[in-house]
Coordinates of C-alpha atoms in Angstrom, one line a residue:
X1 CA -135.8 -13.5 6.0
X2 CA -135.4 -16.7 4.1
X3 CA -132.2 -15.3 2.2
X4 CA -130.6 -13.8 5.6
X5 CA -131.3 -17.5 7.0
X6 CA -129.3 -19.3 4.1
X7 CA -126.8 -16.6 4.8
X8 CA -126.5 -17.7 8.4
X9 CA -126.5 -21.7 7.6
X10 CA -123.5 -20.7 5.1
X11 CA -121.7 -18.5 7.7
X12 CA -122.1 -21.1 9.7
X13 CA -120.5 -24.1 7.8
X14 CA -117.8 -21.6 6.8
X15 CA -117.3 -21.2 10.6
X16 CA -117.2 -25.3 10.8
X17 CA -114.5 -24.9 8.2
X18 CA -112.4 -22.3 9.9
X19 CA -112.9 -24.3 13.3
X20 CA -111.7 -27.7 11.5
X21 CA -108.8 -25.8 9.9
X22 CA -108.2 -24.2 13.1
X23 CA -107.5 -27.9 15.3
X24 CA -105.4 -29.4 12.4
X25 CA -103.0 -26.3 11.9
X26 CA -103.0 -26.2 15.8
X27 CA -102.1 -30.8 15.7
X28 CA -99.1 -29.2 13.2
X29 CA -98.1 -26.7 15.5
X30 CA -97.9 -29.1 18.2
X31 CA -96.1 -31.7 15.6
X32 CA -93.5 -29.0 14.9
X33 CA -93.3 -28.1 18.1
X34 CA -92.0 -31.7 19.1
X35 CA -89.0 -31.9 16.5
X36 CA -88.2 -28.0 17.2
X37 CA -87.6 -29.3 21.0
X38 CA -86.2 -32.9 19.4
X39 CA -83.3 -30.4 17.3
X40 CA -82.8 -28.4 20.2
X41 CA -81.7 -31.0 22.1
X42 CA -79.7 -32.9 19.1
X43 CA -77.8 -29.1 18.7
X44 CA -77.1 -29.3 22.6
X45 CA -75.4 -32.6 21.6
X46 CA -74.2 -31.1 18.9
X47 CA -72.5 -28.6 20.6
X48 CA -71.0 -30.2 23.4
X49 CA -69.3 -32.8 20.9
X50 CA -68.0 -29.5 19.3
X51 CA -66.3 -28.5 22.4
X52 CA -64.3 -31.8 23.1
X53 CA -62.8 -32.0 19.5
X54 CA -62.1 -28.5 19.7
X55 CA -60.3 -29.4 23.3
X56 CA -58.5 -32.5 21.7
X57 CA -57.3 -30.2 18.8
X58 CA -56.2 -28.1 21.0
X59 CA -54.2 -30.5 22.8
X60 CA -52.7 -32.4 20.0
X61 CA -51.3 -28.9 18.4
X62 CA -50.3 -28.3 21.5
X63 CA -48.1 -31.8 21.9
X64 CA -46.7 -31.2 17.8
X65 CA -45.7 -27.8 18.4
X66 CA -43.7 -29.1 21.2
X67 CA -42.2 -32.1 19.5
X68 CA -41.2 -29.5 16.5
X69 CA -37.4 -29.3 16.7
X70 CA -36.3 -25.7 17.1
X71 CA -32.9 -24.2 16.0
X72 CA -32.0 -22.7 19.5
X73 CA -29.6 -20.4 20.0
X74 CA -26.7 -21.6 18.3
X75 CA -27.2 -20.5 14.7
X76 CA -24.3 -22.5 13.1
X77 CA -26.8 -25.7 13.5
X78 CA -29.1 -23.4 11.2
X79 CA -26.9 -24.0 7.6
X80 CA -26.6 -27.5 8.1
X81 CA -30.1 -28.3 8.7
X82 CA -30.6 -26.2 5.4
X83 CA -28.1 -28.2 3.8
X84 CA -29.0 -31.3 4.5
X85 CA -32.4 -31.7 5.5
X86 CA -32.6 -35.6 4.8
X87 CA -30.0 -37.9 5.3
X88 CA -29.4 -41.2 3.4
X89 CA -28.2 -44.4 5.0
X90 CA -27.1 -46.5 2.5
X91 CA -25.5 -50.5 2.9
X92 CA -23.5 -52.0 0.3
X93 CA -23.9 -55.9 0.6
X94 CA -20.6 -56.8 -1.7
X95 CA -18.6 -53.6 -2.8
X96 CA -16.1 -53.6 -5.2
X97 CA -13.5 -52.3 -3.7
X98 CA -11.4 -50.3 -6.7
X99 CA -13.3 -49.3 -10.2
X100 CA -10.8 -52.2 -11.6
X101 CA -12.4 -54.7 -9.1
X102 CA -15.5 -54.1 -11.1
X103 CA -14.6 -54.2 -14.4
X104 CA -12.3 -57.5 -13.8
X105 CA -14.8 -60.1 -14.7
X106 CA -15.3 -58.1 -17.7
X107 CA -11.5 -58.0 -19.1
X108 CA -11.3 -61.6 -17.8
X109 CA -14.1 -62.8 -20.4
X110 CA -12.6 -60.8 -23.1
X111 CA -8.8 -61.5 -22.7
X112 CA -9.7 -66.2 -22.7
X113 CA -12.0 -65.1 -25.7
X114 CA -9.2 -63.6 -27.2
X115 CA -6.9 -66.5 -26.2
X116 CA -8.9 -68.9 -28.1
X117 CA -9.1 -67.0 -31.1
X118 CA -4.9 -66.6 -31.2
X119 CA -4.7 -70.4 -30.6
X120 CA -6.9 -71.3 -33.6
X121 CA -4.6 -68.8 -35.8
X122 CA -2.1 -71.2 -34.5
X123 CA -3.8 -74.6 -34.4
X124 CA -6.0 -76.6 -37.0
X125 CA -9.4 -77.1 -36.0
X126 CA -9.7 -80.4 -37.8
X127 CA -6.6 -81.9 -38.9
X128 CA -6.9 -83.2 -43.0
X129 CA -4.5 -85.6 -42.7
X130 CA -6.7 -87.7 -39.5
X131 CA -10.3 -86.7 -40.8
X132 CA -9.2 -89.0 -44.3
X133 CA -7.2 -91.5 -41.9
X134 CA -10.3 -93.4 -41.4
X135 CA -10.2 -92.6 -37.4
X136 CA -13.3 -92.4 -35.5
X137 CA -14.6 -89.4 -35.9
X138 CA -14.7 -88.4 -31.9
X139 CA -10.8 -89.0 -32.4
X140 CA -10.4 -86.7 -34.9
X141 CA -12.1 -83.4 -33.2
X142 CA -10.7 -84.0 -29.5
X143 CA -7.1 -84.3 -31.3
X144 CA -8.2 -80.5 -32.5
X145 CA -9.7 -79.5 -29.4
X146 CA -7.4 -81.2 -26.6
X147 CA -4.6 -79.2 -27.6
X148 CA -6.3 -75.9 -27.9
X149 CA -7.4 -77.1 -24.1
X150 CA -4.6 -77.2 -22.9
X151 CA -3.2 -73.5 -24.0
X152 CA -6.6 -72.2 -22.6
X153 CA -6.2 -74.0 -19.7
X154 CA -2.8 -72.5 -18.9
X155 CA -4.2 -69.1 -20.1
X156 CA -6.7 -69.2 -17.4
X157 CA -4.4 -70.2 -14.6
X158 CA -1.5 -67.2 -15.8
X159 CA -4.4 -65.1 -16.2
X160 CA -5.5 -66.0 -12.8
X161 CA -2.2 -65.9 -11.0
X162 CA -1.3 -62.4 -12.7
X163 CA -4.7 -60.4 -11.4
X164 CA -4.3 -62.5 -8.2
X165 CA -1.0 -61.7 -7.0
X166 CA 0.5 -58.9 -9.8
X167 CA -2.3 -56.7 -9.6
X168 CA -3.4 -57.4 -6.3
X169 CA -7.0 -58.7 -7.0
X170 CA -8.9 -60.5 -3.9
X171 CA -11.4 -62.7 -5.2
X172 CA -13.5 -63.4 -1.9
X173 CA -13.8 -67.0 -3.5
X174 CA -10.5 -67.6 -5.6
X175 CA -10.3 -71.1 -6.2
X176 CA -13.9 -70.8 -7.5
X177 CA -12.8 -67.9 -9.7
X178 CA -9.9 -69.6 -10.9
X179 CA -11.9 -72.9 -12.1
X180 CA -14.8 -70.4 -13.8
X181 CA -11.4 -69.1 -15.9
X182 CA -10.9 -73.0 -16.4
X183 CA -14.1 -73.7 -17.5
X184 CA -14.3 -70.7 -19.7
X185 CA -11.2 -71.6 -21.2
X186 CA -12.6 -74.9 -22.2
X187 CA -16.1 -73.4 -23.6
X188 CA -14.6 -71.0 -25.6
X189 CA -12.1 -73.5 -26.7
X190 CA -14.9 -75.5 -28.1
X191 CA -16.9 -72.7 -29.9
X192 CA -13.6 -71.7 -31.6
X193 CA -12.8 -75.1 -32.9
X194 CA -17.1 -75.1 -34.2
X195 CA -16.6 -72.1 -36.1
X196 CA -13.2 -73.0 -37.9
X197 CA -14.5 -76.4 -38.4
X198 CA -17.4 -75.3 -40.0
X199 CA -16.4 -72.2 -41.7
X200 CA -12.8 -72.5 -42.0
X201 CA -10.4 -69.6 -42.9
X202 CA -14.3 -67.3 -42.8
X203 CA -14.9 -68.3 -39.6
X204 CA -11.9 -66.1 -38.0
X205 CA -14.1 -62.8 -39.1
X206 CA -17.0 -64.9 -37.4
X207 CA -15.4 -65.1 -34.3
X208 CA -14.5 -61.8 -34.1
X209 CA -17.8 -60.7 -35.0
X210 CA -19.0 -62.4 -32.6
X211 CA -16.2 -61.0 -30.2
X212 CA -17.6 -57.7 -31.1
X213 CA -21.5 -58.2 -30.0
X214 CA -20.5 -59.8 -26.9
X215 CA -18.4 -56.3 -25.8
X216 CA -21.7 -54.3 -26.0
X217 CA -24.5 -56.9 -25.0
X218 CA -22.4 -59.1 -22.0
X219 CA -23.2 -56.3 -19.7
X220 CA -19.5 -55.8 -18.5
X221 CA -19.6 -52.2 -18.8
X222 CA -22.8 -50.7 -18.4
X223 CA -26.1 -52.6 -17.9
X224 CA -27.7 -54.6 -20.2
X225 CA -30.9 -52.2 -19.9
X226 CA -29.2 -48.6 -21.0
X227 CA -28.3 -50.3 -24.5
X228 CA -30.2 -50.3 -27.4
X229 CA -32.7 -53.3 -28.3
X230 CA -31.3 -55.6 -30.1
X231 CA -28.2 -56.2 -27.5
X232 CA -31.1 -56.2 -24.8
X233 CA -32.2 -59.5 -27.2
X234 CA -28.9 -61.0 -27.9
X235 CA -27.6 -60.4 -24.0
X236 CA -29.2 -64.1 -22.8
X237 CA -28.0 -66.2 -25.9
X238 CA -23.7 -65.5 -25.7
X239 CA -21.7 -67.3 -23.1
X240 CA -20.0 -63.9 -22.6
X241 CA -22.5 -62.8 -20.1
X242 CA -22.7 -65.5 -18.1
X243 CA -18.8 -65.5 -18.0
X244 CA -19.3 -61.7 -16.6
X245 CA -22.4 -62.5 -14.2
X246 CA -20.8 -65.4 -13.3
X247 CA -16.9 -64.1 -12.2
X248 CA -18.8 -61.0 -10.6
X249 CA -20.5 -63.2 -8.0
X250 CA -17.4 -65.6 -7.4
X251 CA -14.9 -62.2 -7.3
X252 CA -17.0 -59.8 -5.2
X253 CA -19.4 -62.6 -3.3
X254 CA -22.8 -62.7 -3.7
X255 CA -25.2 -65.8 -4.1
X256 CA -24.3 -68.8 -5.6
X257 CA -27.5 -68.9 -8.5
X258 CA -25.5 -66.7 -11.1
X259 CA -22.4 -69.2 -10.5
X260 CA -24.3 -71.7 -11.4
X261 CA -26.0 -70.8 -14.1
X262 CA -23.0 -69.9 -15.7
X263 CA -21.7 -73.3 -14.9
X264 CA -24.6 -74.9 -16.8
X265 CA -24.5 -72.4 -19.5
X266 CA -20.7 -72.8 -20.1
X267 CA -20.9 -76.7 -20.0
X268 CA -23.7 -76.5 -22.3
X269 CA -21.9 -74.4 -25.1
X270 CA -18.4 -76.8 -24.9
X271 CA -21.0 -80.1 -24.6
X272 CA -23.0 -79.0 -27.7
X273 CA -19.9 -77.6 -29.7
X274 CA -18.3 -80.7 -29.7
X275 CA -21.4 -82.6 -30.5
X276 CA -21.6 -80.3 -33.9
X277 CA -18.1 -80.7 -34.3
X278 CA -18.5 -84.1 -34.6
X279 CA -21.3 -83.6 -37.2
X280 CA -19.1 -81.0 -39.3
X281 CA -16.1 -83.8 -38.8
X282 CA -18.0 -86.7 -40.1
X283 CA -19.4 -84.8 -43.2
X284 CA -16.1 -83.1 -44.0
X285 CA -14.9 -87.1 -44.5
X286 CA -16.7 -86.2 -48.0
X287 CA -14.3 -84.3 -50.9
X288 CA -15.7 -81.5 -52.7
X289 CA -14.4 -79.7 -55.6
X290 CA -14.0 -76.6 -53.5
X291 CA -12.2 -78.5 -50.6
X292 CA -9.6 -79.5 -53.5
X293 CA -9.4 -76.4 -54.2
X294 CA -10.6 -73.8 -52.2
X295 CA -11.1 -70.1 -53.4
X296 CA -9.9 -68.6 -50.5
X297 CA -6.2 -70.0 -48.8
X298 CA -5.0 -68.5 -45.5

């Protein structure tokens, strides 16, 4: 009896147990009851929200399928849709008119580089006979330069008045054109009468040289960019592109910064040739053995 009664008291605590088990899992159920009802209602939500963007989808294919062009009847308009389907719209700010428009400022540069080269074949650069005179010195190189001046000068204006009214150019600012030629005239003028001063006979290969770098870095043919590195690094440091860059924006218009850098530049190369001038002037005052009798006599 006393073992059935220990059977009872540990049926009964398993009962306990079981009843204690029983009220928690039934406090889940309830729990999961709750959100089950909670995601039913978020899913109604859910769904309804589903229904309007499907509706505005709906609508907005709608509205692009009726903006979408159609071909209509008329199948000729078919090809040319085919054919062209984008077209381009393109403004030209300051055209050159003729493929000789643009390559003027170009040939312009080259033929008062030329100029000054021929005049210096012609002319002395420093003449002996005042260099020993004992005259000042300043005397001396603009009695070599002012002449060589003057032929440029008249270069520029012939050059000028043949592209102007033989060939039928149209600068849209001429007079400013025609005093760039001036001024170009003058610059180059000045370099020419540096080298020959400094180099002498020597100095003619120089100059033409020189002539030949400036045809492939100035830019007057084909950008700057498409040739090879070391034009790309000479192109800012020879007065032949700002000639070009320059007489591009006074032929064809265009703003007035290029114009004036070319200015400066070109005012800067005839300033700071005649100040070297000077110097090779003054120190050619001193004879040499090989000044009395130089090795090489053009």
């Amino acid at each position: 009896m006393q073992t059935g009664t220990a059977q009872a008291k540990d049926g009964a605590e398993d009962l306990r147990g079981g009843i204690y088990r029983l009220a928690t899992g039934t406090r889940q159920l309830e729990t999961g009851l709750g959100d089950l009802s909670a995601g039913q209602r978020s899913l109604v939500d859910g769904l309804g929200q589903l229904q309007g963007g499907a509706a505005r989808l709906a609508s907005g294919l709608s509205d692009g399928a009726a903006q979408i062009p159609g071909y209509g009847d008329d199948t000729s308009q078919r090809a040319g849709i085919l054919a062209n389907p984008v077209a381009l719209d393109r403004t030209v700010q300051h055209p050159a008119g003729t493929y000789g428009v643009g390559f003027a400022p170009y040939f312009l540069a080259l033929a008062l580089w030329v100029g000054a080269m021929i005049t210096f074949m012609v002319l002395r650069p420093l003449n002996r006979r005042h260099l020993m005179s004992g005259a000042p010195v300043h005397r001396v190189a603009l009695a070599g330069l002012l002449p060589a001046v003057a032929i440029g000068l008249t270069q520029a204006t012939l050059l000028f008045a043949v592209v102007r009214f033989g060939l039928g150019l149209s600068p849209v600012h001429p007079l400013l054109t025609w005093g760039l030629l001036l001024l170009t005239a003058t610059a180059f003028a000045a370099v020419m009468q540096l080298i020959g001063a400094a180099l002498g006979a020597p100095g003619r290969i120089v100059a033409l040289a020189l002539l030949m770098l400036q045809l492939t870095s100035s830019g007057g043919t084909y950008p700057v960019q498409t040739t090879p590195g070391f034009f790309q690094a000479i192109h800012p440091i020879l007065p032949m592109t700002y000639v070009v860059e320059a007489a591009r924006h006074a032929i064809d218009g265009g703003s007035a910064g290029p114009i004036l850098v070319g200015v400066t530049v070109l005012s800067a190369y005839a300033i700071g040739s005649l100040i070297l001038t000077l110097i090779v002037a003054r120190r050619g005052r001193q004879l040499t053995p090989s000044k009395l009798h130089p090795e090489l006599a053009v």
